[in-house]
XYZ file of C-alpha atoms in Angstrom:
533
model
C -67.465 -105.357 -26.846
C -64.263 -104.599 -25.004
C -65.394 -100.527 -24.966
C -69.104 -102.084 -23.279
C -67.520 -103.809 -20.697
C -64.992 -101.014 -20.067
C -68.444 -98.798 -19.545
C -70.071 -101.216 -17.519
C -66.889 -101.310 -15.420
C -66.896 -97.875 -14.638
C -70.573 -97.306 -14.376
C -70.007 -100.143 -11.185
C -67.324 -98.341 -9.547
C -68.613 -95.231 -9.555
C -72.400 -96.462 -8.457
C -70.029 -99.267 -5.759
C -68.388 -95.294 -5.038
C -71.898 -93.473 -4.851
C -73.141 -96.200 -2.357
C -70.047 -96.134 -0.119
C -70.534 -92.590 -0.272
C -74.606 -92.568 0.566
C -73.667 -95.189 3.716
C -71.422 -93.039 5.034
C -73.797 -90.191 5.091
C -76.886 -92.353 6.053
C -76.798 -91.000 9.607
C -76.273 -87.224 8.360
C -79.903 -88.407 5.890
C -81.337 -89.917 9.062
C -80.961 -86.523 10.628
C -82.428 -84.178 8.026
C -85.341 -86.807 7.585
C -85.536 -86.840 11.500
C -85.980 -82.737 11.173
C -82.878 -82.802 13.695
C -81.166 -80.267 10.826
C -82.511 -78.568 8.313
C -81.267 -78.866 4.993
C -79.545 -75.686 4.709
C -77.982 -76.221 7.895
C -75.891 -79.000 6.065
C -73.263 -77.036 5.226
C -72.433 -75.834 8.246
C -73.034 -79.338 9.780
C -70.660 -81.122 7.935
C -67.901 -78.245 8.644
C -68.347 -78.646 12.491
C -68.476 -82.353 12.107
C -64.967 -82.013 10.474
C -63.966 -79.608 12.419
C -64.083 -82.436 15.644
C -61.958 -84.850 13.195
C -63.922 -87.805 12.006
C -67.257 -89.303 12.144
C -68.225 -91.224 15.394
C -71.247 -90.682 16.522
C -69.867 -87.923 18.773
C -69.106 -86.094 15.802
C -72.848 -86.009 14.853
C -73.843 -84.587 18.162
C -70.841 -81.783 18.177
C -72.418 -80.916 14.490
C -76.095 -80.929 15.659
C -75.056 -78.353 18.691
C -73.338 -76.368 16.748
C -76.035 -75.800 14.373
C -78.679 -75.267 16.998
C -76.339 -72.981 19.130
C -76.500 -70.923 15.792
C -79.901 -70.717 15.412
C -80.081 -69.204 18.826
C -76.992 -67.188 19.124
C -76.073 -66.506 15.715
C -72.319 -67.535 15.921
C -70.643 -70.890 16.636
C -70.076 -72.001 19.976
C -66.515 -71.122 21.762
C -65.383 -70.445 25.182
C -64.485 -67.252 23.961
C -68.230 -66.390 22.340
C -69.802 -68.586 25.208
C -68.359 -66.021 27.885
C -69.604 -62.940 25.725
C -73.739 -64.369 25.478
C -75.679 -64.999 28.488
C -78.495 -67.561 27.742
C -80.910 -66.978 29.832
C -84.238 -68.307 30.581
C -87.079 -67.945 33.086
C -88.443 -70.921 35.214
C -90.584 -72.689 33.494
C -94.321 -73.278 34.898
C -95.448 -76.951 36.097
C -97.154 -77.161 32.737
C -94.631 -75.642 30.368
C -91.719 -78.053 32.265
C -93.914 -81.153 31.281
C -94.291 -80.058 27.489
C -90.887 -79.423 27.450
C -89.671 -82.965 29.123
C -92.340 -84.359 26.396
C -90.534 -82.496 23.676
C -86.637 -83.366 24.967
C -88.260 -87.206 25.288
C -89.162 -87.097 21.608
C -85.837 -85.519 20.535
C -83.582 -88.415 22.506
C -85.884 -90.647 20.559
C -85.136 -89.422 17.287
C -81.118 -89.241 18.595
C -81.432 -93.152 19.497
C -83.118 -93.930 16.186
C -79.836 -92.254 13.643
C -77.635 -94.540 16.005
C -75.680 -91.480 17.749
C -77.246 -92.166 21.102
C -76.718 -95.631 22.339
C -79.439 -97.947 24.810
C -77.032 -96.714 28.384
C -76.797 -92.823 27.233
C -80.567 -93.067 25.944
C -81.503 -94.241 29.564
C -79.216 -92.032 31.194
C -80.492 -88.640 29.560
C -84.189 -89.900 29.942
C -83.692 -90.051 33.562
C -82.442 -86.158 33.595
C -85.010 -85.030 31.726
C -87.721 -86.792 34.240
C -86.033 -84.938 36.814
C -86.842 -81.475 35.486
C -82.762 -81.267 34.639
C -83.146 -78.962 31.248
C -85.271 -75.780 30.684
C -84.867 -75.889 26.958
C -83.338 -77.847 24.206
C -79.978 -76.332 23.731
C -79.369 -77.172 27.426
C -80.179 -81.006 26.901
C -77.827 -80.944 23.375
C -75.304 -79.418 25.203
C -75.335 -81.429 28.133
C -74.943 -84.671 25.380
C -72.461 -83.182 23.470
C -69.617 -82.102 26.332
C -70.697 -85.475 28.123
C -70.007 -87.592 24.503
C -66.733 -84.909 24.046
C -65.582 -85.984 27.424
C -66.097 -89.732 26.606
C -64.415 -89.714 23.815
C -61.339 -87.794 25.580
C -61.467 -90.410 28.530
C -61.717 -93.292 26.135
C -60.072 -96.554 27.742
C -57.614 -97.415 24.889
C -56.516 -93.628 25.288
C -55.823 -93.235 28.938
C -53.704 -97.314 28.433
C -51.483 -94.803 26.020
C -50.927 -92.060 27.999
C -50.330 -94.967 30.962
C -47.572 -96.078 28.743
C -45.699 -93.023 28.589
C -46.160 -92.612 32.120
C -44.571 -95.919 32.809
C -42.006 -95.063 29.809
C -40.818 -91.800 31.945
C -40.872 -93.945 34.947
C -43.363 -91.631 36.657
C -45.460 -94.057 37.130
C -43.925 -97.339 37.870
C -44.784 -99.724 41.013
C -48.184 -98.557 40.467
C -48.615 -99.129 36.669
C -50.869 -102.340 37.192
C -53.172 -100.842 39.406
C -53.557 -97.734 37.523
C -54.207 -99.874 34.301
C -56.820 -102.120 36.322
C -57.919 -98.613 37.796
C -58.896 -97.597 33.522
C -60.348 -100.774 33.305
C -63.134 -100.197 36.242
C -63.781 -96.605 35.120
C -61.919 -95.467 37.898
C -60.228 -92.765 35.967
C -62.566 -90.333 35.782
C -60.763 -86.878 35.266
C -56.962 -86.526 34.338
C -56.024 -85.779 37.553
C -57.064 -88.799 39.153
C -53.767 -90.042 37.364
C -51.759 -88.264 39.832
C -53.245 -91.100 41.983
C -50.647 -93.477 40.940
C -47.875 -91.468 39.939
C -44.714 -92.403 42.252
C -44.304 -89.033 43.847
C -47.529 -86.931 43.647
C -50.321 -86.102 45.468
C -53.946 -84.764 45.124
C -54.939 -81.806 47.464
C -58.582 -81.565 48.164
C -59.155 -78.398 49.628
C -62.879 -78.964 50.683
C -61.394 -81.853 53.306
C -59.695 -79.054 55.647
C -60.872 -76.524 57.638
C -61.491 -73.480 56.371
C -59.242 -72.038 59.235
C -56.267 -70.853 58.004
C -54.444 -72.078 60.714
C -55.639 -75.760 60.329
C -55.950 -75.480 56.288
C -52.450 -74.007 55.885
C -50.585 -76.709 57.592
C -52.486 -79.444 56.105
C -51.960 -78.368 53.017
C -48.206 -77.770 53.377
C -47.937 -81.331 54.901
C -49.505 -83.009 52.375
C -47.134 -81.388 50.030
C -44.678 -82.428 51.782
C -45.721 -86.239 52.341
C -44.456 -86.949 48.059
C -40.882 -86.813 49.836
C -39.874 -88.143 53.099
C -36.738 -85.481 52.653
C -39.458 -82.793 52.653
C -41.127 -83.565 56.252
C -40.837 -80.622 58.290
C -41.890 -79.253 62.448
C -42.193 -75.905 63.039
C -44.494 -74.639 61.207
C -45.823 -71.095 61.886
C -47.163 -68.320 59.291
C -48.816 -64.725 59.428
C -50.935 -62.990 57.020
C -49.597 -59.354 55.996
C -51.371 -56.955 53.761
C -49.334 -55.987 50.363
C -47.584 -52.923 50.004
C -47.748 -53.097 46.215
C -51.154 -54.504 46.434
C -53.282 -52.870 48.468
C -53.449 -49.522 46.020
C -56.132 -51.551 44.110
C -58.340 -52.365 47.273
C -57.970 -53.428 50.877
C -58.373 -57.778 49.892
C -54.767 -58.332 49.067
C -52.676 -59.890 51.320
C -49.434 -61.953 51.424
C -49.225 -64.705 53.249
C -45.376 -65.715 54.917
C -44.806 -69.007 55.593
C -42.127 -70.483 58.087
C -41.003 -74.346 58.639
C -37.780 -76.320 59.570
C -36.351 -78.962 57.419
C -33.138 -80.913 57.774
C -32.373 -78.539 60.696
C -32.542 -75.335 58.522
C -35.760 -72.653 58.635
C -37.073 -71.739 55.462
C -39.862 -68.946 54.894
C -41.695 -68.573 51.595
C -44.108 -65.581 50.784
C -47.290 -66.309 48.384
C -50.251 -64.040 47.996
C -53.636 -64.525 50.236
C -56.963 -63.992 49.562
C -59.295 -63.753 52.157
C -63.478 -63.351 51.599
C -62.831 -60.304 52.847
C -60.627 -58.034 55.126
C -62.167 -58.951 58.314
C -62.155 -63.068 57.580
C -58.279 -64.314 57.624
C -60.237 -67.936 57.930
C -61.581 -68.142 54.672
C -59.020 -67.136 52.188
C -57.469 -68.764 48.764
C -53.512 -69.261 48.852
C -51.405 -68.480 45.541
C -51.240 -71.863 44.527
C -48.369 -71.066 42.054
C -46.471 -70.023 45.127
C -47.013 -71.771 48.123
C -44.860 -75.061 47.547
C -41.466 -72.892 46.830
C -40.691 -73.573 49.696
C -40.037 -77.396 49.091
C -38.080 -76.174 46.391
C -36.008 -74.397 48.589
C -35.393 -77.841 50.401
C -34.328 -79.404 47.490
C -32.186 -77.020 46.023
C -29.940 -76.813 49.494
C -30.021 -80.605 49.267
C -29.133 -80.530 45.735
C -32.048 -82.956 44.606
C -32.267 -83.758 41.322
C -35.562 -83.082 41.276
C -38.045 -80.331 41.773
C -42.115 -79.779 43.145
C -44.623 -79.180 40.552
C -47.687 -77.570 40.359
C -50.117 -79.743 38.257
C -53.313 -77.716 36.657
C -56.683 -79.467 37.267
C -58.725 -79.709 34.187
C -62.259 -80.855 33.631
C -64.975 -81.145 36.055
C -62.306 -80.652 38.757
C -61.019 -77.165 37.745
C -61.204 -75.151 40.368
C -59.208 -74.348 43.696
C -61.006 -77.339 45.251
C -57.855 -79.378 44.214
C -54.530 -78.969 43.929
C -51.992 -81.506 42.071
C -48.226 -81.779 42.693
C -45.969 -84.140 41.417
C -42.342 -84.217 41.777
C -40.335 -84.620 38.613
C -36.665 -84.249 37.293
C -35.852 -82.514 34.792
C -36.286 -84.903 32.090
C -39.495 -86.490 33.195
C -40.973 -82.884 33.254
C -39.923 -81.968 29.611
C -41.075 -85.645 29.050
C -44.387 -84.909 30.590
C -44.792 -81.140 28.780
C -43.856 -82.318 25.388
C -46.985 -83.837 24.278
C -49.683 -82.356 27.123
C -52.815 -84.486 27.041
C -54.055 -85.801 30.220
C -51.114 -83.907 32.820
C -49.033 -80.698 32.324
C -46.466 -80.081 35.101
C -45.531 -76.241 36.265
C -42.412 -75.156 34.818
C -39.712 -75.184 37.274
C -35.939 -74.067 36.947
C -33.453 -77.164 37.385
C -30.597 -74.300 36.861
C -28.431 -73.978 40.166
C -29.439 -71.500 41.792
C -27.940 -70.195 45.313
C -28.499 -72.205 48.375
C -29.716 -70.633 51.856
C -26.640 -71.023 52.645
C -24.805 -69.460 49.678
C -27.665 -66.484 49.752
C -26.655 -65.447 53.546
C -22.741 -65.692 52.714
C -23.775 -63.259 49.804
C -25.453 -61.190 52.125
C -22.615 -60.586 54.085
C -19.871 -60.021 51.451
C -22.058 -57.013 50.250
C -22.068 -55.717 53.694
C -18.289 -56.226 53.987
C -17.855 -54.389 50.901
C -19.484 -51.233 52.059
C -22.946 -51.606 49.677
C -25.054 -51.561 52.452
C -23.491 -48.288 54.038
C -25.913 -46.337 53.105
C -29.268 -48.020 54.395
C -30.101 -48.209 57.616
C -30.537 -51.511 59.998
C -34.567 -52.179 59.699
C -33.581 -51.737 55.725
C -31.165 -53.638 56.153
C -32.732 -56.276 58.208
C -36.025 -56.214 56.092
C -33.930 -57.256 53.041
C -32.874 -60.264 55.030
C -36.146 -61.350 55.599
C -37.257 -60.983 52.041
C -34.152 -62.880 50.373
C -35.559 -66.030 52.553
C -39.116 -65.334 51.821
C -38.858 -65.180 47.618
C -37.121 -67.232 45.044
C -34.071 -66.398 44.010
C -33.223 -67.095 40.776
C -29.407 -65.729 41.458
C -27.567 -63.501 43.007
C -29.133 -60.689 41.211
C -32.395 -61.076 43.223
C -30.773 -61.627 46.457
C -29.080 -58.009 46.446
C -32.499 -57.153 44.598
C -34.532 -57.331 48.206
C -32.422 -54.536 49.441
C -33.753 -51.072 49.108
C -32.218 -48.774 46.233
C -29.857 -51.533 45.372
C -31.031 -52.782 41.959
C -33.235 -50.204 39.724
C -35.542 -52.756 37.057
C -37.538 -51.403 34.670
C -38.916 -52.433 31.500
C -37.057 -50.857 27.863
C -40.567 -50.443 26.586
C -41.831 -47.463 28.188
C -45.028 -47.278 29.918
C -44.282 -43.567 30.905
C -44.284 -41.891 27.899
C -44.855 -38.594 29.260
C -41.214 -38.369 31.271
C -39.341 -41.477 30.470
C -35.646 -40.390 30.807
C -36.437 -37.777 33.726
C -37.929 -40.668 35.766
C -35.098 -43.071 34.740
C -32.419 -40.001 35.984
C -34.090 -40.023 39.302
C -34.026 -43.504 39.417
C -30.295 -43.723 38.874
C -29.558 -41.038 41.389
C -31.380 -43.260 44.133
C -29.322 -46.565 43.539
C -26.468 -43.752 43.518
C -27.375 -43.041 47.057
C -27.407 -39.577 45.734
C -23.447 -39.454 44.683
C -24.772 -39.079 41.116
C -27.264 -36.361 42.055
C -28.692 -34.143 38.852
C -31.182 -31.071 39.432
C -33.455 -29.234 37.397
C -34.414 -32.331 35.598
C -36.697 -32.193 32.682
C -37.464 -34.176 28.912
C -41.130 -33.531 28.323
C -42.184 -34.413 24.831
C -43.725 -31.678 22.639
C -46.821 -32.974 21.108
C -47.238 -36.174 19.259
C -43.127 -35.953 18.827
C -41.603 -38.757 19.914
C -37.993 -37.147 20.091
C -37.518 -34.789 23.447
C -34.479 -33.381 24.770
C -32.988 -34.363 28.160
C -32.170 -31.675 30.697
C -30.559 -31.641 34.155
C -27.392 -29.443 36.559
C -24.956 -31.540 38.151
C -23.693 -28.217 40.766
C -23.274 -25.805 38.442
C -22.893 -27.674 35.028
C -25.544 -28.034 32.444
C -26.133 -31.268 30.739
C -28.168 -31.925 27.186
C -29.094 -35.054 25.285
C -31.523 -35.079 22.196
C -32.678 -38.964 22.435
C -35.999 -40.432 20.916
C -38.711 -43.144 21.731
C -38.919 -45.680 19.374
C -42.530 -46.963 19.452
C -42.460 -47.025 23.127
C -38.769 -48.113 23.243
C -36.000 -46.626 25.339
C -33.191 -44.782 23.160
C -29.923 -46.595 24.079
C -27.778 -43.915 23.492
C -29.334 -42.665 26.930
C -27.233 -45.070 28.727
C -24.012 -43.846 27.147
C -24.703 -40.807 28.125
C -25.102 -41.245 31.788
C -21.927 -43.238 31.778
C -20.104 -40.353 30.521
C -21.522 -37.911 32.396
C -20.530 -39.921 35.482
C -16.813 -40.629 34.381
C -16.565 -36.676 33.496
C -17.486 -35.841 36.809
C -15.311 -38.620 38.472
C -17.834 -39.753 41.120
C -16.352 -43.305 42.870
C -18.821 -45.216 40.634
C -20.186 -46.148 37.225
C -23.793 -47.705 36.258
C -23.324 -51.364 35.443
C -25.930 -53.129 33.757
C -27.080 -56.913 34.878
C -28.517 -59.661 33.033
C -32.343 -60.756 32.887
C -32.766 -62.541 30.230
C -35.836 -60.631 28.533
C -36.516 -57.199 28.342
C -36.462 -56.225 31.411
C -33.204 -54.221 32.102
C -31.434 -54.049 35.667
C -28.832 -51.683 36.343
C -26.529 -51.468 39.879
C -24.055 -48.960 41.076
C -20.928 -49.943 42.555
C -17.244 -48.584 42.832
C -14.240 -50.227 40.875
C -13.158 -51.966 43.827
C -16.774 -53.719 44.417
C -17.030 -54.262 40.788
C -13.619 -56.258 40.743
C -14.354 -58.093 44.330
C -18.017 -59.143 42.878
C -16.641 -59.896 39.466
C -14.233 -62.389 40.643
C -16.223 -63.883 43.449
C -19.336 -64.187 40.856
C -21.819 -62.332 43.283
C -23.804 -60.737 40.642
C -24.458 -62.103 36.737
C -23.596 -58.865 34.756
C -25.303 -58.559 31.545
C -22.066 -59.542 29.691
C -22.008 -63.145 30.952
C -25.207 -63.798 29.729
C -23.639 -66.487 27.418
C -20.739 -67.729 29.550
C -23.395 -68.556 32.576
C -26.103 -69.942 29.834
């Protein structure tokens, strides 16, 4: 009797388990019996439906477009394949647009009847499809889907979270009440609306300027600005420039330089413009990623603890049309970029870097130490203009945006044909020609990747065997330059600065300059890479 009942027991929990198990699946049933998939689509179904993590009802419509953007396509959908395929499809006729709307009408039906399109979403849809909105059925799924996808991202008890952590980080604070009522209303209808009630942010539409750059440019810099009365400015002026660098690929790349007083000082910052074309300066698109250094700039002379962010505009939004910036310190923005969901801030350096002032008293001890002797005053002059106009990290960049100063280049070749030969000529230049070889040659024989360096320094003959490693410089190539100099006993010696990548930056300067810029701290050198860090 006992072994019976133990049978009977299990035979219920497995049929209780087979049940369970047949009314969680009942929609999936009520979509093969609906036609809506066929049943060796299933497979594939149910890995999509995992795929979007669970099984809401917008889990059923990401595994029903999936399957029909496979029948079409053959693949998946991504980003990624949907920018390779181009669906196309004529206009339909009067006729063939009604059989179509009759056919869409039918397939919301069937949607409505599994229970994965609800009575608001149902009316919604029907509306666009008596509008003529969809040529053919993957359009209309698609157009459910993303709309369910973005639902489900924007959910209520979702955006009350990420409130919370705003009001955790205190970036949002006074405003925390109206941004929850805000959720509450639907007011929140694309992540960057948040920046709405953030303490120290702003929205930029572009679309509510005038496309004149001389209107549009100012607005958007005051606006900017407005997130921090210590950022108001008068002054303002700019010019558009073409790009040296640039303007090799085509004639529609220009800079734009930017000029404004704050707190009694003028600041300039330089960010890239692109107009419609090279006879429109009114219509053009400012780096965003560059434009609001300049309030950086600000803050760093008035040694804020904070810095402006760029904020990226996702969603329906994404596009220059708006810009977001925030201002954060340092904490709030790893706070903010730890976990991105709804905001991301641009990464900014809280490091101190030199002030306006600091950069122009730099400027000056590397005239007084004879390193400018050798360039002449527009040079000279031009490098002062550009050590206000970019962002200087340190004091490396600042003698950087004087001419043969500062040779950079990149350890991993991308001249493979000449490497070393090009690097030689490079080192003569920041030399000002006191290190001055001739006859230079290394061409490589062949696939070979080894090559021998040649070059006459007056009547002396030099020779290095050195390699490429992959595409990677031979460091013994450095050593040999330095001893070639210190045979010769020119005033100078190569010294080589830090970066902190690849990249490798090398200076020339006499012992005395080296000492006087050592101890005053006027350049990092490569050595102090830990002792600054």
């Amino acid at each position: 009797m006992k072994g019976l009942i133990s049978i009977l027991a299990l035979l219920t929990l497995m049929l209780s388990q087979y049940i369970n198990a047949q009314s969680q699946d009942s929609t999936l049933q009520k979509l093969i019996d609906q036609k809506l998939i066929e049943q060796k689509e299933v497979k594939d179904f149910i890995k999509n439906q995992k795929d979007y993590n669970g099984k809401n009802a917008t889990s059923y419509l990401y595994g029903l477009f999936q399957c029909e953007y496979k029948r079409i396509t053959g693949h998946f959908y991504s980003t990624f394949i949907a920018n390779m395929i181009s669906i196309e499809n004529e206009k339909l006729s009067e006729e063939e647009q009604k059989k179509e709307n009759q056919e869409l009408t039918d397939y919301l039906s069937k949607l409505k009847s599994c229970e994965i399109v609800n009575e608001k979403q149902a009316q919604y849809f029907q509306q666009q499809i008596n509008i003529n909105s969809y040529d053919f059925k993957l359009q209309f799924i698609q157009d459910i889907t993303f709309r369910a996808l973005k639902a489900d991202y924007m959910a209520p008890e979702k955006l009350k979270d990420f409130a919370n952590k705003l009001k955790d980080y205190k970036i949002v604070d006074t405003k925390y009440q109206s941004l929850v009522a805000a959720i509450d209303k639907e007011k929140i209808q694309e992540p960057i609306d948040f920046l709405l009630y953030c303490e120290k942010s702003t929205i930029i539409n572009t679309k509510d300027y005038s496309d004149k750059t001389e209107v549009f440019l100012e607005a958007i810099h005051k606006k900017t600005a407005s997130v921090l009365p210590i950022l108001a400015f008068t002054d303002f002026e700019y010019k558009i420039v073409l790009d040296p660098e640039m303007s090799a690929y085509g004639d529609n790349y220009y800079n734009c330089i930017v000029s404004l007083k704050s707190n009694g000082k003028v600041y300039k910052q330089k960010s890239g413009f692109y107009p419609s074309s090279k006879n429109d300066y009114s219509v053009g698109e400012i780096e965003i990623q560059n434009y609001y250094q300049i309030f950086n700039k600000i803050l760093i002379d008035l040694h804020a603890p904070y810095r402006v962010h760029g904020v990226p505009v996702f969603g329906d939004n994404s596009s220059v049309n708006q810009i977001g910036i925030m201002v954060l310190t340092e904490e709030q923005e790893k706070k903010l970029n730890k976990y991105v969901t709804y905001l991301s801030a641009s990464y900014e350096d809280f490091r101190d870097k030199p002030t306006s002032q600091e950069i122009e008293n730099a400027i000056e001890e590397y005239a007084k130490i004879g390193l400018f002797l050798n360039l002449a005053a527009d040079e000279i002059n031009k490098g002062r203009e550009l050590a206000t106009e970019l962002e200087m990290m340190n004091y490396n960049d600042v003698l950087s945006a004087f001419p043969n100063m500062i040779y950079s280049f990149d350890i991993e070749f991308g001249n493979l044909k000449d490497p070393y030969a090009e690097l030689v000529r490079e080192f003569s230049k920041i030399s000002h020609n006191e290190f001055n070889p001739m006859a230079i040659s290394n061409n490589f024989a062949g696939q070979r990747r080894k090559t021998t360096l040649n070059f006459k320094i007056e009547n002396k003959s030099y020779s290095k065997k050195l390699k490429v490693d992959g595409n990677w410089i031979d460091t013994n190539f450095f050593d040999f330059i330095q001893s070639v100099v210190k045979e010769n006993n020119y005033k100078g010696q190569f010294y080589s600065l830090y970066t902190g990548d690849q990249l490798t930056k090398v200076v020339y300067l006499t012992n005395t300059q080296y000492d006087y810029i050592r101890a005053n701290k006027l350049l990092l050198f490569a050595d102090q890479e830990l002792e600054e860090e």
